[in-house]
């Protein structure tokens, strides 16, 4: 099928500690404030082509309020809306969020909220702040981790399979890797709309909860920047959950931590590129996962249980 | 239009100094020999999923004999063959090269030879040589530059525009960047079938010749590996044409040199990713190009004139 | 002889464009302001253990006003003062500059001004700004190039040899590398008080002038940070004189540019470590230097002529 | 006191699995065989200036047979021998090992065997194998991890303090960092003869055994090479004990594993440089060590107990 989704994002994150979360994304992660509206601030990485890729909203709890998906065009947007409605998951059309055309809302089978759109405004640097290279959306921000753009999102699902099937069958995602436990159930699914190793990931919610976020990942171009980010987080007192290392799945290089509002955030780079049109899906077994990350690091237990909003017993 | 080309490659390079060229690709670049047939050796990088991405063939001269293009599927292959025939550029069906299904040959408007195919064998590591991570095609080769895979190809054309149009209109490539000289003519076009910054590039042949190769680029995952490759080339006596630096166009990091047979080879990494489905083509002016590479390095004159096979006056 | 000099620095730079120079060192280079006195601002890199390593002073011209040298102790300071006086180069004792004990001033044979001292205050982070790791002087500064510390200084001399001899014979520097031209004269001398490849460098002044500065080099820990610095300079409009590459001499990785006041500044990393107590001095010939930098990049002409303060005919 | 030790090394390692250990150091670590004598093979990294930095000897068990220390000169060698004899630790003069002048043997207070020497042969590349840059001892070896040279050694001691005192008081090492437990005892001491963060380290033997080795560390120039080494070890089936990360102490970047003979080996880079002549020793408390490595990674238990030769209960 022709690609229907160009890419994921923006994402809207909720935070019960708005000021601290905003300071984290601006000062520590190095994102730029693009706009402010009501309880929300719109931010972008220096390499995001849209006006914003993160909407940070003050709320009573943490978690993901909305995940944007940009359709490859207006026709695809229309077709998708129809098929999603047919699948019983549609929630109707709305005026688009900041700088965005009409948007179609829906929920995935697990209950996460999405917003599909085709049109959006590009970021235009203010006069005198144009980047030196015209193929870059904005100036490199030499501040903090200087994350470039939103890269991928990992959603927790009580049952991975229905959401994975929906993404593949309706949204047109390709399934590159997955975990199949000994009992035949699916513990995780790594999907992408492009050759990038993973854009949309579902992993099993250890608490059987619905609609929770595992993490939002922001891109840097090099592993050195991931290592540097760890130094910056350390000095800034950010809670580092997993120090920089390499995933076996998708081969991404990571740094995980918890932003002040409680949401898990990743600084990521690397990850394999999948050029083969018939690339077989890599299936990881329970025994293989027990080996830990690529270089044998055992993931900390919280990584397998914690999500936002938090649930009883895992705060 | 739905993507018709999954990716480019393999490439067949001719060399009048076969043994030296082979030693370069194996010992210096770190590629693996997969097969030998007649005057040709088939090689792959450790991250190439196909059995081979480079066919090195002993010949009276240098240059590119053939550039493979993998169609996204059998249907697309058929449609492409029809349209290419309709454009008067087809050269008919042939048995595929090593491990490859039926292939359709054609020439681009400038005269370079291509071979379209849909089916190909994947590389299977020999027993006991399986990589530790099952999402990697083969073991990392800790030898020389250890290039991972063929990345992109830059072809010289007497007239860039017709070949660019053919690639966009018939093959379905996206045009991400181009150079438009003050006289309105096109000095270069950077195209891709994916989100990768550039896969197929045409630049103007300074000699007005046809069918020549500017360079074949092999991928490494990090800029540090490009820098390391320069050290390796230096000790190995490889002719370094351009030391590692960063391109303004497409933002790729490069190292250029001339392999013993005379063909220009690049070790490359980086390069922007284009996620926007409506990304505007970046048009570089003559004045902008006069600024040199990204950080102001002026390209050496030979880079603008030399190609293979060499022509009179530029050997 | 037992080491007499622990390390070089701080350095005092003059600038006729004080505000722009200060903005460069703070915003672009990422240094911290430690103090302000009269026409001078005192700055440090996040990894400098002293309170300051750069004193920036408003003046009618550019150039180096003073180069500090820290003696390994009070006894060595006394002995050095005596020997320098005996050599006819002493200029007497003075109260130390900010946070520094009594200092002995002198000029090298070429006329550059130095200040020797033994005691100095260490930087103490303000409460609440302590670095996470107690073996680091201060918090990593995630701003701009985030240079860590002053690394080395290259001084122009009308005649390299006398200054080199003075540094080796009196100050106790080790001579690691030098350039000997075909006529037997010395075009450059790379010296160090430690195992670091080069700390104090003299190169020939193309104009035969005295007391001029070639460049002051600031350290970053990785080559990736040098590459990143080039991107930052590019967007900030800093004049890049030489894009990142690798020196043949001493093997340092470099980025050179001109700060707004006119002084040449380097962002540097790498460089060989010399552990052998009897390491032979590497002597580079004119022919070898003609090969360019390590990977063959030809140094831009200005690099061989420009210094500060500028002289007629080379502004 | 004037420096008496220039640097540590070579090291002699024992292995009960000689062929596998040799293959590890040559094929995986990328060292070069320089000579073979009886049960021993002499190896060097491409950047070692001596003919060898590692002597690998077939034996019934693992462990360190000898650690070389190069004196800064013949006079210092003589003085050191006298003082070591006076301390009751000397074992007399011997003909030097391969390419080495007369050597004085001794044991540290914990019982490890050392060999002091002043003269040694430099490595001379064979004709046609000279490195391109004359300031490099040998050609870069594009094979495996391509370790550059022996960097530092960590010795286990039943009681750290006497060995630390001996190294500081007699050998002239500087003490840069140490661990002091709540009971006032010393759990580790990081010492250096240069500005490099650590060259000779003692840590407490959890089994109270004597003369055991914790690890020998080999240098690479970049963190990227450490990460790459982890990939190489993974594919080669090397037992990775600790994936790449950063130490809090000394700030070195590491990769630890067990070579086939059982000895722990590190691939290392980074580490702070200590320029201040009066740098205070950093004292780490038990509570601070409980925080794990720099980025919070908890060291695996074996790291605190395993050494070679192994002792009962920790094989």
Tab-separated table of C-alpha atoms in Angstrom, chain D residues 40-295:
chain	number	residue	atom	x	y	z
D	40	UNK	CA	55.697	-16.011	25.527
D	41	UNK	CA	54.516	-13.764	22.740
D	42	UNK	CA	55.351	-10.065	22.787
D	43	UNK	CA	52.665	-7.693	21.490
D	44	UNK	CA	52.206	-4.001	20.986
D	45	UNK	CA	49.425	-1.590	20.181
D	46	UNK	CA	49.883	0.503	17.051
D	47	UNK	CA	50.670	3.562	19.155
D	48	UNK	CA	53.086	1.959	21.632
D	49	UNK	CA	56.505	3.499	21.172
D	50	UNK	CA	58.281	0.495	22.704
D	51	UNK	CA	58.682	-2.775	20.874
D	52	UNK	CA	56.088	-4.336	23.132
D	53	UNK	CA	53.692	-3.418	25.867
D	54	UNK	CA	52.137	-6.822	26.510
D	55	UNK	CA	53.919	-10.120	27.089
D	56	UNK	CA	51.503	-12.996	26.959
D	57	UNK	CA	52.789	-16.159	28.617
D	58	UNK	CA	51.331	-19.637	28.641
D	59	UNK	CA	50.968	-20.813	32.251
D	60	UNK	CA	48.900	-22.980	34.511
D	61	UNK	CA	46.855	-20.058	35.681
D	62	UNK	CA	45.942	-16.468	34.868
D	63	UNK	CA	47.120	-13.245	36.481
D	64	UNK	CA	49.864	-10.689	36.126
D	65	UNK	CA	53.391	-12.065	36.204
D	66	UNK	CA	55.199	-8.746	36.048
D	67	UNK	CA	54.551	-5.050	35.644
D	68	UNK	CA	57.285	-2.965	34.079
D	69	UNK	CA	57.964	0.590	35.181
D	70	UNK	CA	60.179	2.818	33.115
D	71	UNK	CA	62.331	5.189	35.156
D	72	UNK	CA	62.853	8.679	33.788
D	73	UNK	CA	66.578	7.967	33.444
D	74	UNK	CA	69.522	5.880	34.592
D	75	UNK	CA	70.192	8.015	37.662
D	76	UNK	CA	66.636	7.759	38.841
D	77	UNK	CA	66.729	4.026	38.246
D	78	UNK	CA	69.756	3.710	40.496
D	79	UNK	CA	68.239	5.822	43.224
D	80	UNK	CA	64.970	3.970	43.089
D	81	UNK	CA	66.715	0.602	43.373
D	82	UNK	CA	68.549	1.794	46.471
D	83	UNK	CA	65.445	3.085	48.149
D	84	UNK	CA	63.399	0.028	47.291
D	85	UNK	CA	66.148	-2.152	48.712
D	86	UNK	CA	66.154	0.030	51.791
D	87	UNK	CA	62.425	-0.582	52.076
D	88	UNK	CA	63.128	-4.297	52.026
D	89	UNK	CA	61.226	-4.924	48.815
D	90	UNK	CA	64.044	-5.316	46.298
D	91	UNK	CA	64.765	-8.573	44.480
D	92	UNK	CA	67.923	-7.618	42.669
D	93	UNK	CA	69.149	-6.789	39.192
D	94	UNK	CA	68.520	-8.918	36.130
D	95	UNK	CA	69.242	-8.778	32.465
D	96	UNK	CA	66.382	-6.913	30.943
D	97	UNK	CA	63.557	-8.575	29.088
D	98	UNK	CA	63.348	-8.263	25.299
D	99	UNK	CA	64.884	-5.010	24.081
D	100	UNK	CA	65.278	-3.673	27.583
D	101	UNK	CA	68.355	-2.668	29.589
D	102	UNK	CA	69.311	-3.919	33.039
D	103	UNK	CA	66.262	-4.193	35.218
D	104	UNK	CA	65.684	-4.105	38.920
D	105	UNK	CA	63.035	-6.416	40.280
D	106	UNK	CA	60.939	-5.806	43.350
D	107	UNK	CA	57.593	-6.569	44.897
D	108	UNK	CA	55.097	-4.014	46.138
D	109	UNK	CA	53.914	-4.409	49.738
D	110	UNK	CA	51.031	-6.574	48.523
D	111	UNK	CA	53.329	-8.907	46.647
D	112	UNK	CA	52.897	-7.964	42.988
D	113	UNK	CA	56.104	-8.286	40.989
D	114	UNK	CA	57.539	-5.241	39.245
D	115	UNK	CA	60.540	-4.649	37.029
D	116	UNK	CA	62.183	-1.225	36.866
D	117	UNK	CA	64.258	-0.227	33.869
D	118	UNK	CA	65.564	2.890	32.179
D	119	UNK	CA	66.671	1.817	28.713
D	120	UNK	CA	64.526	0.192	26.092
D	121	UNK	CA	64.375	-0.182	22.349
D	122	UNK	CA	61.893	1.832	20.368
D	123	UNK	CA	59.703	0.117	17.822
D	124	UNK	CA	61.005	0.503	14.285
D	125	UNK	CA	58.482	-0.192	11.549
D	126	UNK	CA	59.666	-2.641	8.911
D	127	UNK	CA	60.574	-1.104	5.536
D	128	UNK	CA	57.470	-0.276	3.566
D	129	UNK	CA	55.325	-0.232	6.691
D	130	UNK	CA	56.274	3.206	7.955
D	131	UNK	CA	53.334	5.308	9.130
D	132	UNK	CA	52.375	8.277	6.979
D	133	UNK	CA	52.872	10.700	9.871
D	134	UNK	CA	56.311	10.622	11.396
D	135	UNK	CA	55.059	11.542	14.839
D	136	UNK	CA	53.272	8.188	15.113
D	137	UNK	CA	55.268	5.109	16.181
D	138	UNK	CA	53.567	2.738	13.787
D	139	UNK	CA	50.783	2.485	11.274
D	140	UNK	CA	47.262	2.553	12.533
D	141	UNK	CA	46.017	-1.019	12.607
D	142	UNK	CA	42.586	-1.212	11.078
D	143	UNK	CA	41.843	-4.534	12.777
D	144	UNK	CA	39.403	-5.217	15.569
D	145	UNK	CA	39.398	-2.756	18.434
D	146	UNK	CA	42.736	-1.380	17.231
D	147	UNK	CA	43.847	-0.504	20.758
D	148	UNK	CA	46.565	2.107	20.673
D	149	UNK	CA	48.660	1.301	23.722
D	150	UNK	CA	48.672	-0.027	27.255
D	151	UNK	CA	47.176	2.713	29.416
D	152	UNK	CA	46.798	1.779	33.045
D	153	UNK	CA	46.732	-1.185	35.417
D	154	UNK	CA	44.509	-1.852	38.409
D	155	UNK	CA	45.962	-4.169	41.062
D	156	UNK	CA	44.055	-5.830	43.849
D	157	UNK	CA	45.617	-5.614	47.300
D	158	UNK	CA	44.564	-7.162	50.569
D	159	UNK	CA	45.435	-3.821	52.106
D	160	UNK	CA	45.491	-0.848	49.749
D	161	UNK	CA	47.205	1.651	52.017
D	162	UNK	CA	50.750	0.217	52.277
D	163	UNK	CA	51.008	-0.230	48.519
D	164	UNK	CA	49.643	3.245	47.931
D	165	UNK	CA	52.122	4.724	50.388
D	166	UNK	CA	54.984	2.889	48.755
D	167	UNK	CA	54.007	4.152	45.308
D	168	UNK	CA	53.710	7.735	46.511
D	169	UNK	CA	56.634	7.864	48.923
D	170	UNK	CA	59.191	5.778	47.093
D	171	UNK	CA	58.147	5.645	43.448
D	172	UNK	CA	56.991	9.243	43.387
D	173	UNK	CA	53.456	8.708	42.135
D	174	UNK	CA	50.844	11.396	42.702
D	175	UNK	CA	47.622	10.354	44.404
D	176	UNK	CA	44.679	11.887	42.534
D	177	UNK	CA	41.648	10.081	43.930
D	178	UNK	CA	40.839	7.517	46.574
D	179	UNK	CA	37.912	5.802	48.265
D	180	UNK	CA	37.653	6.028	52.019
D	181	UNK	CA	35.061	3.766	53.568
D	182	UNK	CA	33.024	4.714	56.609
D	183	UNK	CA	35.375	2.743	58.827
D	184	UNK	CA	38.269	4.872	57.642
D	185	UNK	CA	39.884	2.166	55.555
D	186	UNK	CA	40.992	2.743	51.986
D	187	UNK	CA	39.107	0.800	49.323
D	188	UNK	CA	40.977	2.199	46.366
D	189	UNK	CA	43.721	4.597	45.298
D	190	UNK	CA	44.168	6.143	41.852
D	191	UNK	CA	47.701	7.306	41.132
D	192	UNK	CA	49.612	8.708	38.217
D	193	UNK	CA	53.134	9.690	37.258
D	194	UNK	CA	51.794	12.261	34.773
D	195	UNK	CA	48.822	14.557	34.222
D	196	UNK	CA	46.796	11.544	33.032
D	197	UNK	CA	43.998	10.787	35.472
D	198	UNK	CA	45.215	7.377	36.525
D	199	UNK	CA	48.018	5.063	35.597
D	200	UNK	CA	48.444	2.793	38.592
D	201	UNK	CA	45.421	1.882	40.663
D	202	UNK	CA	45.040	-0.271	43.752
D	203	UNK	CA	41.663	-1.536	44.868
D	204	UNK	CA	40.842	-3.785	47.797
D	205	UNK	CA	40.873	-7.523	47.205
D	206	UNK	CA	37.484	-8.752	48.386
D	207	UNK	CA	39.039	-12.100	49.195
D	208	UNK	CA	41.985	-10.682	51.108
D	209	UNK	CA	44.280	-12.392	48.642
D	210	UNK	CA	47.666	-11.027	47.583
D	211	UNK	CA	49.280	-10.159	44.285
D	212	UNK	CA	46.189	-10.373	42.141
D	213	UNK	CA	45.262	-8.380	39.077
D	214	UNK	CA	42.013	-6.474	38.733
D	215	UNK	CA	42.496	-5.394	35.130
D	216	UNK	CA	44.834	-4.121	32.457
D	217	UNK	CA	43.489	-1.229	30.396
D	218	UNK	CA	44.251	-0.508	26.762
D	219	UNK	CA	43.736	2.906	25.257
D	220	UNK	CA	41.697	4.060	22.288
D	221	UNK	CA	41.486	7.728	21.355
D	222	UNK	CA	37.721	8.182	21.319
D	223	UNK	CA	34.574	7.085	23.082
D	224	UNK	CA	33.240	6.031	19.709
D	225	UNK	CA	36.022	3.452	19.548
D	226	UNK	CA	34.955	2.124	22.961
D	227	UNK	CA	31.405	1.726	21.680
D	228	UNK	CA	32.708	0.088	18.537
D	229	UNK	CA	34.841	-2.246	20.645
D	230	UNK	CA	31.691	-3.405	22.421
D	231	UNK	CA	30.163	-4.354	19.075
D	232	UNK	CA	33.321	-6.233	18.148
D	233	UNK	CA	33.444	-8.078	21.464
D	234	UNK	CA	29.779	-8.956	21.128
D	235	UNK	CA	30.228	-10.546	17.716
D	236	UNK	CA	33.454	-12.246	18.801
D	237	UNK	CA	31.752	-13.830	21.776
D	238	UNK	CA	33.956	-12.050	24.298
D	239	UNK	CA	32.464	-12.023	27.785
D	240	UNK	CA	31.400	-8.403	28.348
D	241	UNK	CA	31.419	-7.725	32.080
D	242	UNK	CA	30.500	-4.035	31.906
D	243	UNK	CA	29.152	-2.309	28.812
D	244	UNK	CA	30.587	1.073	27.834
D	245	UNK	CA	29.887	3.831	30.309
D	246	UNK	CA	31.677	6.499	32.293
D	247	UNK	CA	33.415	6.208	35.630
D	248	UNK	CA	32.738	8.754	38.326
D	249	UNK	CA	36.281	8.259	39.579
D	250	UNK	CA	38.810	9.754	37.161
D	251	UNK	CA	36.017	10.173	34.583
D	252	UNK	CA	37.364	7.504	32.278
D	253	UNK	CA	35.134	5.896	29.682
D	254	UNK	CA	35.269	2.118	29.856
D	255	UNK	CA	34.416	-1.269	28.427
D	256	UNK	CA	35.283	-4.275	30.592
D	257	UNK	CA	35.436	-7.911	29.689
D	258	UNK	CA	37.230	-11.144	30.412
D	259	UNK	CA	39.790	-12.384	27.912
D	260	UNK	CA	39.748	-16.114	27.188
D	261	UNK	CA	42.497	-16.782	29.732
D	262	UNK	CA	40.406	-15.239	32.479
D	263	UNK	CA	42.094	-11.872	32.929
D	264	UNK	CA	39.899	-8.786	33.049
D	265	UNK	CA	40.708	-6.358	30.261
D	266	UNK	CA	39.482	-2.806	29.716
D	267	UNK	CA	39.207	-0.703	26.605
D	268	UNK	CA	39.478	2.843	27.902
D	269	UNK	CA	39.584	6.459	26.843
D	270	UNK	CA	38.963	9.878	28.319
D	271	UNK	CA	39.757	10.528	31.941
D	272	UNK	CA	40.535	13.936	33.327
D	273	UNK	CA	43.900	15.632	33.001
D	274	UNK	CA	45.382	17.097	36.166
D	275	UNK	CA	47.375	20.233	35.447
D	276	UNK	CA	47.332	21.809	38.897
D	277	UNK	CA	50.555	21.046	40.764
D	278	UNK	CA	48.646	21.229	44.034
D	279	UNK	CA	45.500	19.419	42.949
D	280	UNK	CA	43.782	18.150	46.075
D	281	UNK	CA	43.164	14.428	46.221
D	282	UNK	CA	39.502	13.654	45.643
D	283	UNK	CA	38.181	11.468	48.430
D	284	UNK	CA	35.082	9.413	47.622
D	285	UNK	CA	32.901	8.268	50.481
D	286	UNK	CA	31.024	5.019	50.802
D	287	UNK	CA	27.752	6.865	50.236
D	288	UNK	CA	29.038	8.487	47.081
D	289	UNK	CA	30.241	5.184	45.686
D	290	UNK	CA	26.827	3.704	46.331
D	291	UNK	CA	25.510	5.993	43.595
D	292	UNK	CA	27.191	3.823	40.995
D	293	UNK	CA	29.162	4.998	37.988
D	294	UNK	CA	28.990	8.556	36.684
D	295	UNK	CA	25.593	8.136	35.089
